[in-house]
Coordinates of C-alpha atoms and ligand atoms in Angstrom, one line a residue:
X1 CA 6.9 11.8 12.5
X2 CA 9.1 14.2 13.7
X3 CA 8.1 18.0 13.6
X4 CA 10.9 18.7 11.0
X5 CA 9.0 16.1 8.9
X6 CA 5.8 18.5 9.0
X7 CA 7.8 21.3 8.5
X8 CA 6.7 22.4 5.0
X9 CA 9.3 23.6 2.4
X10 CA 9.1 27.6 0.0
X11 CA 9.7 26.8 -2.9
X12 CA 9.7 30.8 -4.0
X13 CA 13.0 30.6 -1.9
X14 CA 15.1 29.4 -4.8
X15 CA 13.8 33.0 -7.3
X16 CA 15.0 35.7 -7.3
X17 CA 13.5 39.1 -6.8
X18 CA 13.9 42.5 -6.0
X19 CA 15.0 43.9 -2.5
X20 CA 11.5 45.2 -1.3
X21 CA 9.3 42.7 -2.8
X22 CA 10.0 39.6 0.3
X23 CA 8.8 42.9 2.4
X24 CA 5.5 43.3 0.4
X25 CA 4.7 39.4 0.7
X26 CA 4.9 40.4 4.5
X27 CA 2.5 43.3 4.5
X28 CA -0.1 41.3 2.1
X29 CA 0.2 38.4 4.8
X30 CA 0.5 40.6 7.8
X31 CA -3.0 42.2 6.1
X32 CA -4.9 39.1 5.8
X33 CA -3.9 37.5 9.1
X34 CA -4.7 41.0 11.0
X35 CA -7.3 42.4 9.7
X36 CA -9.4 39.8 7.3
X37 CA -11.8 37.9 8.8
X38 CA -11.6 35.4 6.7
X39 CA -8.0 35.2 8.3
X40 CA -9.2 34.3 11.4
X41 CA -8.2 30.8 11.9
X42 CA -5.4 30.8 9.3
X43 CA -3.4 33.2 12.6
X44 CA -2.4 30.7 14.7
X45 CA -0.9 27.9 12.2
X46 CA 1.3 31.6 11.5
X47 CA 5.2 31.2 12.0
X48 CA 5.2 34.9 12.7
X49 CA 7.9 37.4 12.3
X50 CA 11.2 35.1 13.6
X51 CA 10.2 33.3 9.6
X52 CA 10.9 34.9 6.6
X53 CA 7.5 35.6 5.0
X54 CA 8.1 32.3 2.3
X55 CA 8.4 29.6 5.1
X56 CA 5.3 31.8 6.8
X57 CA 3.5 31.3 3.6
X58 CA 3.7 28.2 3.7
X59 CA 3.3 26.6 6.7
X60 CA -0.3 27.7 5.6
X61 CA -3.0 25.5 3.8
X62 CA -4.2 27.0 0.2
X63 CA -7.3 29.8 -0.3
X64 CA -9.4 27.7 -2.9
X65 CA -13.3 28.8 -4.5
X66 CA -15.1 26.7 -1.1
X67 CA -13.9 29.8 1.0
X68 CA -14.5 32.5 -0.9
X69 CA -18.1 31.4 -1.2
X70 CA -18.3 30.5 2.6
X71 CA -17.1 33.5 3.8
X72 CA -19.0 36.0 1.1
X73 CA -17.2 39.0 -0.6
X74 CA -17.2 40.6 2.9
X75 CA -14.9 38.3 4.6
X76 CA -11.9 40.1 2.4
X77 CA -12.3 43.1 2.2
X78 CA -9.7 44.4 4.7
X79 CA -9.4 47.3 7.2
X80 CA -13.3 47.0 8.8
X81 CA -14.4 49.0 4.6
X82 CA -18.0 48.3 4.1
X83 CA -18.9 46.6 0.3
X84 CA -22.0 48.7 0.9
X85 CA -20.4 51.4 0.9
X86 CA -18.1 50.6 -1.6
X87 CA -21.3 50.3 -4.6
X88 CA -23.1 53.6 -3.4
X89 CA -20.0 55.2 -4.2
X90 CA -19.8 53.6 -7.0
X91 CA -15.9 52.2 -6.5
X92 CA -16.7 48.7 -6.5
X93 CA -18.7 46.4 -8.5
X94 CA -19.7 43.2 -7.7
X95 CA -18.7 40.7 -9.9
X96 CA -19.7 37.3 -10.3
X97 CA -17.7 34.9 -12.0
X98 CA -18.6 30.8 -13.4
X99 CA -15.2 29.0 -13.4
X100 CA -14.9 26.5 -16.0
X101 CA -15.3 23.7 -12.6
X102 CA -18.1 25.6 -11.9
X103 CA -17.7 27.3 -9.2
X104 CA -19.6 30.4 -9.3
X105 CA -18.0 33.1 -6.9
X106 CA -18.8 37.3 -6.2
X107 CA -15.7 39.3 -6.2
X108 CA -15.6 42.7 -5.4
X109 CA -14.6 44.3 -8.2
X110 CA -12.0 47.6 -7.7
X111 CA -11.4 48.5 -11.8
X112 CA -8.1 50.7 -10.7
X113 CA -6.6 47.2 -8.7
X114 CA -7.2 46.2 -12.1
X115 CA -5.4 48.4 -14.7
X116 CA -2.6 48.5 -12.7
X117 CA -2.2 45.4 -12.7
X118 CA -2.7 44.8 -16.5
X119 CA -0.2 47.8 -16.9
X120 CA 2.2 46.0 -15.0
X121 CA 1.7 42.7 -17.3
X122 CA 3.2 44.4 -19.9
X123 CA 6.5 45.7 -19.0
X124 CA 7.1 41.6 -19.1
X125 CA 6.9 41.8 -23.4
X126 CA 9.0 44.3 -25.5
X127 CA 5.7 44.9 -28.1
X128 CA 3.1 45.8 -25.5
X129 CA 5.9 48.0 -23.7
X130 CA 6.2 50.0 -26.7
X131 CA 2.0 50.4 -27.6
X132 CA -0.5 49.5 -24.2
X133 CA -0.7 53.0 -22.9
X134 CA -3.5 52.5 -21.5
X135 CA -4.7 55.4 -24.2
X136 CA -4.9 52.9 -27.0
X137 CA -7.0 50.9 -29.1
X138 CA -7.9 47.2 -28.6
X139 CA -10.4 45.0 -30.0
X140 CA -11.7 41.9 -27.8
X141 CA -12.2 38.7 -29.5
X142 CA -14.5 36.4 -27.1
X143 CA -17.2 35.3 -25.7
X144 CA -19.7 37.7 -24.9
X145 CA -20.6 36.5 -21.3
X146 CA -18.0 37.0 -20.3
X147 CA -16.6 40.5 -22.1
X148 CA -19.0 43.2 -23.4
X149 CA -21.8 42.7 -25.1
X150 CA -24.2 39.4 -25.3
X151 CA -26.5 39.2 -28.6
X152 CA -27.6 35.1 -30.0
X153 CA -30.5 36.9 -31.2
X154 CA -29.8 38.5 -34.0
X155 CA -27.2 41.1 -34.3
X156 CA -25.1 44.7 -32.1
X157 CA -23.8 46.8 -34.3
X158 CA -20.6 48.1 -33.7
X159 CA -21.5 51.2 -32.3
X160 CA -23.2 49.1 -30.2
X161 CA -20.8 46.5 -29.0
X162 CA -18.3 49.4 -29.2
X163 CA -17.5 50.8 -25.7
X164 CA -14.9 53.4 -25.0
X165 CA -11.3 52.6 -26.7
X166 CA -12.6 49.0 -26.6
X167 CA -14.9 46.6 -29.9
X168 CA -16.4 43.8 -28.4
X169 CA -16.2 41.5 -31.7
X170 CA -18.7 39.5 -31.2
X171 CA -21.9 39.2 -29.3
X172 CA -22.3 35.5 -30.2
X173 CA -20.7 33.3 -27.7
X174 CA -20.1 29.4 -30.1
X175 CA -17.6 30.4 -32.9
X176 CA -18.5 26.3 -34.0
X177 CA -22.1 28.3 -35.2
X178 CA -20.2 31.7 -35.8
X179 CA -21.6 32.2 -40.2
X180 CA -19.6 33.2 -42.9
X181 CA -21.3 36.2 -42.3
X182 CA -20.7 37.2 -39.3
X183 CA -16.5 36.4 -39.8
X184 CA -16.4 38.6 -42.7
X185 CA -18.2 41.0 -40.0
X186 CA -15.3 40.5 -37.8
X187 CA -12.5 41.1 -40.1
X188 CA -13.8 44.9 -41.9
X189 CA -14.3 45.8 -38.2
X190 CA -11.0 44.4 -37.6
X191 CA -9.5 47.1 -40.8
X192 CA -12.2 49.9 -40.1
X193 CA -11.6 49.6 -35.9
X194 CA -7.4 49.1 -36.4
X195 CA -6.5 48.4 -33.2
X196 CA -3.8 48.5 -31.9
X197 CA -3.7 45.5 -29.6
X198 CA -5.9 42.3 -30.4
X199 CA -7.4 40.7 -26.6
X200 CA -8.5 37.7 -28.3
X201 CA -10.1 34.0 -26.3
X202 CA -7.2 31.6 -28.7
X203 CA -9.3 29.2 -29.5
X204 CA -12.4 31.0 -30.6
X205 CA -9.2 33.8 -32.5
X206 CA -8.0 30.3 -34.2
X207 CA -11.9 30.2 -35.8
X208 CA -11.6 33.8 -37.1
X209 CA -7.7 32.7 -39.0
X210 CA -9.1 29.7 -40.1
X211 CA -11.9 31.7 -41.7
X212 CA -9.7 34.2 -43.4
X213 CA -7.0 31.7 -44.4
X214 CA -9.6 30.0 -46.3
X215 CA -11.2 32.7 -48.4
X216 CA -7.6 34.5 -48.2
X217 CA -8.6 37.7 -47.1
X218 CA -6.9 40.7 -46.3
X219 CA -6.7 41.8 -42.5
X220 CA -5.4 44.4 -40.2
X221 CA -2.7 43.1 -38.2
X222 CA -2.6 44.3 -34.4
X223 CA 0.9 45.2 -32.8
X224 CA 0.4 42.7 -30.7
X225 CA -2.2 40.2 -30.3
X226 CA -2.4 38.9 -26.5
X227 CA -3.9 35.4 -25.5
X228 CA -5.9 34.9 -22.7
X229 CA -9.2 33.8 -21.2
X230 CA -8.0 30.1 -21.9
X231 CA -5.0 27.8 -22.3
X232 CA -4.1 28.1 -25.8
X233 CA -3.4 24.9 -27.8
X234 CA -0.6 25.0 -30.6
X235 CA -3.4 24.2 -33.2
X236 CA -4.4 27.6 -32.3
X237 CA -1.4 29.6 -32.4
X238 CA -0.2 28.1 -35.9
X239 CA -3.4 28.7 -37.5
X240 CA -3.9 32.2 -35.7
X241 CA 0.2 32.9 -37.4
X242 CA -1.1 32.0 -40.5
X243 CA -3.8 34.6 -40.9
X244 CA -1.9 37.5 -39.6
X245 CA 1.7 39.2 -39.0
X246 CA 2.4 40.2 -35.7
X247 CA 3.7 39.1 -32.4
X248 CA 1.3 36.0 -30.4
X249 CA 1.7 36.8 -26.6
X250 CA 0.0 34.7 -23.7
X251 CA -1.9 37.1 -20.7
X252 CA -2.3 34.5 -18.0
X253 CA -4.2 35.3 -15.0
X254 CA -7.8 35.2 -13.5
X255 CA -10.8 37.4 -12.1
X256 CA -10.1 36.4 -8.5
X257 CA -5.9 37.0 -8.8
X258 CA -5.5 39.8 -11.4
X259 CA -2.6 39.5 -14.6
X260 CA -0.1 36.2 -12.9
X261 CA 2.2 35.6 -15.6
X262 CA 2.7 37.2 -18.7
X263 CA 5.1 36.2 -22.1
X264 CA 7.7 38.0 -23.0
X265 CA 9.5 38.0 -26.3
X266 CA 11.2 34.8 -25.8
X267 CA 8.4 32.5 -25.5
X268 CA 8.4 32.0 -21.3
X269 CA 6.0 33.3 -18.8
X270 CA 7.2 35.8 -16.6
X271 CA 5.7 36.3 -13.2
X272 CA 4.1 39.4 -12.2
X273 CA 6.0 39.9 -9.3
X274 CA 4.9 43.9 -9.3
X275 CA 1.7 42.9 -8.8
X276 CA 1.0 39.4 -7.3
X277 CA 3.3 36.3 -5.6
X278 CA 3.4 32.9 -6.9
X279 CA 3.8 30.6 -5.0
X280 CA 4.8 26.5 -6.7
X281 CA 3.9 23.5 -5.4
X282 CA 5.5 20.2 -7.6
X283 CA 4.1 17.1 -8.2
X284 CA 6.0 14.1 -7.1
X285 CA 8.3 13.0 -9.6
X286 CA 5.9 9.8 -10.3
X287 CA 3.9 12.3 -10.8
X288 CA 5.8 15.0 -13.3
X289 CA 7.5 16.7 -10.2
X290 CA 9.3 19.0 -9.8
X291 CA 9.2 20.5 -13.3
X292 CA 5.5 20.3 -13.7
X293 CA 2.8 21.3 -10.5
X294 CA 0.1 24.0 -9.2
X295 CA 0.2 27.3 -8.1
X296 CA -1.3 29.0 -5.6
X297 CA -1.4 33.3 -6.6
X298 CA -1.5 36.0 -3.8
X299 CA -1.8 38.9 -4.5
X300 CA -0.6 42.8 -3.8
X301 CA -2.4 46.5 -2.8
X302 CA -5.9 45.8 -3.2
X303 CA -7.4 47.7 -0.6
X304 CA -11.3 45.8 -1.3
X305 CA -9.7 41.8 -1.5
X306 CA -7.1 40.1 0.4
X307 CA -6.3 37.1 -1.6
X308 CA -3.3 35.1 -0.3
X309 CA -2.2 31.5 -0.9
X310 CA -5.6 31.7 -3.5
X311 CA -5.3 28.3 -5.9
X312 CA -6.5 29.1 -9.5
X313 CA -6.9 25.7 -10.0
X314 CA -3.9 25.6 -13.4
X315 CA -1.1 23.3 -13.9
X316 CA 1.9 24.7 -15.3
X317 CA 5.9 23.8 -15.9
X318 CA 8.7 25.7 -15.4
X319 CA 10.5 26.6 -17.3
X320 CA 14.1 24.5 -16.1
X321 CA 15.9 27.2 -14.4
X322 CA 17.7 28.5 -17.4
X323 CA 18.2 32.5 -18.2
X324 CA 15.9 34.0 -20.1
X325 CA 16.4 35.5 -23.8
X326 CA 15.1 38.3 -22.7
X327 CA 17.0 38.9 -19.4
X328 CA 14.2 39.4 -17.3
X329 CA 15.3 37.3 -13.6
X330 CA 12.6 38.2 -11.0
X331 CA 10.1 35.6 -10.3
X332 CA 9.3 32.6 -11.4
X333 CA 9.3 32.7 -14.7
X334 CA 7.1 29.5 -16.1
X335 CA 7.6 26.9 -20.3
X336 CA 4.0 26.9 -20.0
X337 CA 1.0 27.1 -18.5
X338 CA 0.0 22.9 -18.8
X339 CA -4.2 23.4 -18.8
X340 CA -6.1 23.3 -15.9
X341 CA -6.2 20.5 -13.1
X342 CA -9.6 19.4 -13.9
X343 CA -8.0 19.0 -17.8
X344 CA -5.3 16.5 -16.1
X345 CA -6.0 13.4 -17.3
X346 CA -3.6 9.3 -16.8
X347 CA -2.4 6.7 -18.5
X348 CA -4.2 2.7 -17.7
X349 CA -0.9 2.2 -15.1
X350 CA -1.5 5.8 -13.5
X351 CA 0.8 8.4 -13.9
X352 CA -1.1 11.5 -14.7
X353 CA -0.7 13.2 -18.0
X354 CA -1.1 17.0 -18.9
X355 CA -3.7 18.9 -21.2
X356 CA 0.0 20.6 -22.6
X357 CA 1.2 17.4 -23.0
X358 CA -1.4 15.9 -24.8
X359 CA -1.4 19.1 -26.9
X360 CA 1.8 19.5 -27.5
X361 CA 2.2 15.6 -28.5
X362 CA -1.4 16.6 -31.3
X363 CA -0.1 19.7 -32.3
X364 CA 2.2 17.8 -35.3
X365 CA -1.3 15.9 -36.5
X366 CA -1.9 17.9 -39.8
X367 CA -5.0 18.5 -41.1
X368 CA -6.0 18.1 -37.0
X369 CA -7.6 21.8 -36.7
X370 CA -9.8 21.1 -33.4
X371 CA -10.0 18.2 -30.9
X372 CA -11.1 16.8 -27.5
X373 CA -10.4 13.8 -25.5
X374 CA -12.7 12.2 -23.1
X375 CA -10.6 9.4 -20.8
X376 CA -13.5 7.2 -20.4
X377 CA -12.1 4.3 -18.4
X378 CA -9.0 3.5 -17.5
X379 CA -7.5 2.5 -19.9
X380 CA -9.9 4.2 -23.1
X381 CA -9.7 7.4 -24.7
X382 CA -12.1 9.1 -26.8
X383 CA -10.9 11.9 -29.7
X384 CA -12.9 13.9 -31.8
X385 CA -11.8 15.9 -34.4
X386 CA -12.1 17.9 -36.6
X387 CA -10.0 17.8 -39.9
X388 CA -9.3 20.0 -42.7
X389 CA -7.1 19.7 -46.4
X390 CA -6.8 16.0 -45.1
X391 CA -8.8 13.1 -45.4
X392 CA -10.2 12.5 -41.7
X393 CA -9.4 8.9 -41.6
X394 CA -5.6 10.2 -42.2
X395 CA -6.0 12.2 -39.4
X396 CA -7.4 10.3 -36.8
X397 CA -4.4 7.0 -37.0
X398 CA -1.9 10.2 -37.2
X399 CA -3.7 11.5 -34.2
X400 CA -4.4 7.8 -32.8
X401 CA -0.6 6.9 -32.9
X402 CA 0.4 10.4 -31.7
X403 CA -1.2 9.6 -28.7
X404 CA -0.6 5.7 -28.1
X405 CA 3.1 7.8 -28.0
X406 CA 2.0 9.5 -24.9
X407 CA -0.6 7.2 -22.8
X408 CA 1.6 4.0 -24.0
X409 CA 0.7 0.8 -25.5
X410 CA -1.5 0.2 -23.5
X411 CA -4.7 2.6 -24.4
X412 CA -7.5 2.1 -26.0
X413 CA -7.9 4.6 -28.5
X414 CA -10.9 5.6 -30.6
X415 CA -11.1 9.2 -32.8
X416 CA -14.4 10.1 -34.5
X417 CA -14.5 13.6 -37.1
X418 CA -17.2 15.7 -36.4
X419 CA -18.3 19.5 -37.9
X420 CA -17.0 21.5 -34.8
X421 CA -16.1 21.7 -31.2
X422 CA -18.3 23.6 -29.0
X423 CA -16.8 25.7 -26.1
X424 CA -17.8 24.4 -22.1
X425 CA -19.6 27.5 -21.2
X426 CA -19.4 30.3 -20.9
X427 CA -16.8 29.9 -23.8
X428 CA -13.4 28.2 -23.1
X429 CA -12.1 24.7 -25.4
X430 CA -12.0 21.1 -22.9
X431 CA -9.1 19.9 -24.6
X432 CA -8.7 16.9 -22.5
X433 CA -10.3 15.5 -20.1
X434 CA -12.2 12.3 -17.5
X435 CA -15.3 11.6 -16.5
X436 CA -13.8 11.9 -13.1
X437 CA -11.6 14.1 -12.4
X438 CA -8.6 13.4 -10.4
X439 CA -8.1 14.9 -7.0
X440 CA -4.9 17.2 -8.4
X441 CA -4.2 17.8 -3.9
X442 CA -3.2 13.8 -3.9
X443 CA -0.4 14.8 -6.6
X444 CA 1.8 16.9 -4.4
X445 CA 4.9 16.2 -3.0
X446 CA 4.3 15.9 0.3
X447 CA 6.9 18.4 1.4
X448 CA 5.1 21.6 -0.6
X449 CA 1.2 20.4 0.1
X450 CA -0.1 23.3 1.7
X451 CA -2.0 22.0 5.0
X452 CA -5.5 19.9 4.6
X453 CA -7.7 22.3 6.7
Ligands
ZN501 ZN1 11.6 36.1 -20.6

């Protein structure tokens, strides 16, 4: 193999950025390589200042949760800062995350950086920019294991779930077991609190929205609904829009990486270029590339955390490179986040199917309100679903037909109606997965695939 064949390409060099942006990338990369212990082994792989920063990034490996765990939080603190001192002075906290893959990571949490990242994301949506001042009233509906006050035995008062300008609507982490009284309480509290922003896990808010529509309740609509914590299903968004008269925007990020993409008022997801760089790694053409691929995130300006080329674990779809009607043009723009890499499935012929593709197919099935598909064999798929307003057998028939269009004629699909589908811990729904998940690295176009360490 020639040396040229080993040189990795950078997709980032095809995007448009502000003039100072490459310099910010350089600073983030140099801080990692020369001032942060966890990246010691990467230094010999660096192409150096004679190359563009995007080429320098492309020559490096991806950072995974495995490295985050192996080096520990201190390994990613630049410039010799000391975590113990930061904890003593209350400048930082340590926050443990248990991601959807079950890999627990301890992160240094520096609130001013998080707030700045969130504020930068609001600039990418006209509705959010108009009202999200940082002092606005905000109601939050998500698993209390992700944010808020968990209580599975008994209930907490509204006062006990209020923290400054934030109201946490639920102390219970499983919407499939919410009582009607609990959901009535949530509606009542929204009408009293009158939030400007309602931030919600989409499956949780969809559950409440179905309750509101079914009981014909009157509910206060915020100025904007921001969906986060999990990837929204088309079904979730439709159910929410039936109950609330407010624009909906999807905000995408991670505890480790802050705010990475924000949906604009025209429905595309724009990179939060003020706080992070994103490397897109296309899948090979046989797996949906080059429009579908994975992303690696590099964060800017966190004095307590140097994170470079972090594999955030999701699959995304590009927007086709057409200008967005909103006029924003900096950074990567997405048509959609397609779901987590661990939620990929395969056709009987071995072609990759994203959760987004499954969701798109099932989104048009009348009467389908919740679902989960599990691939149990090379050509065997099991669908569990919740139907409302339409006979289960009709929903099952339409859903199987929609899935056949995705997986092909050789697919064997069974469907079972259920009363409800509970989220995985700590409160995130899984819409599709295989018994044994695919190695997503093997799906990448080799020209862009990161070096394996
Ligand atoms: Zn836009």
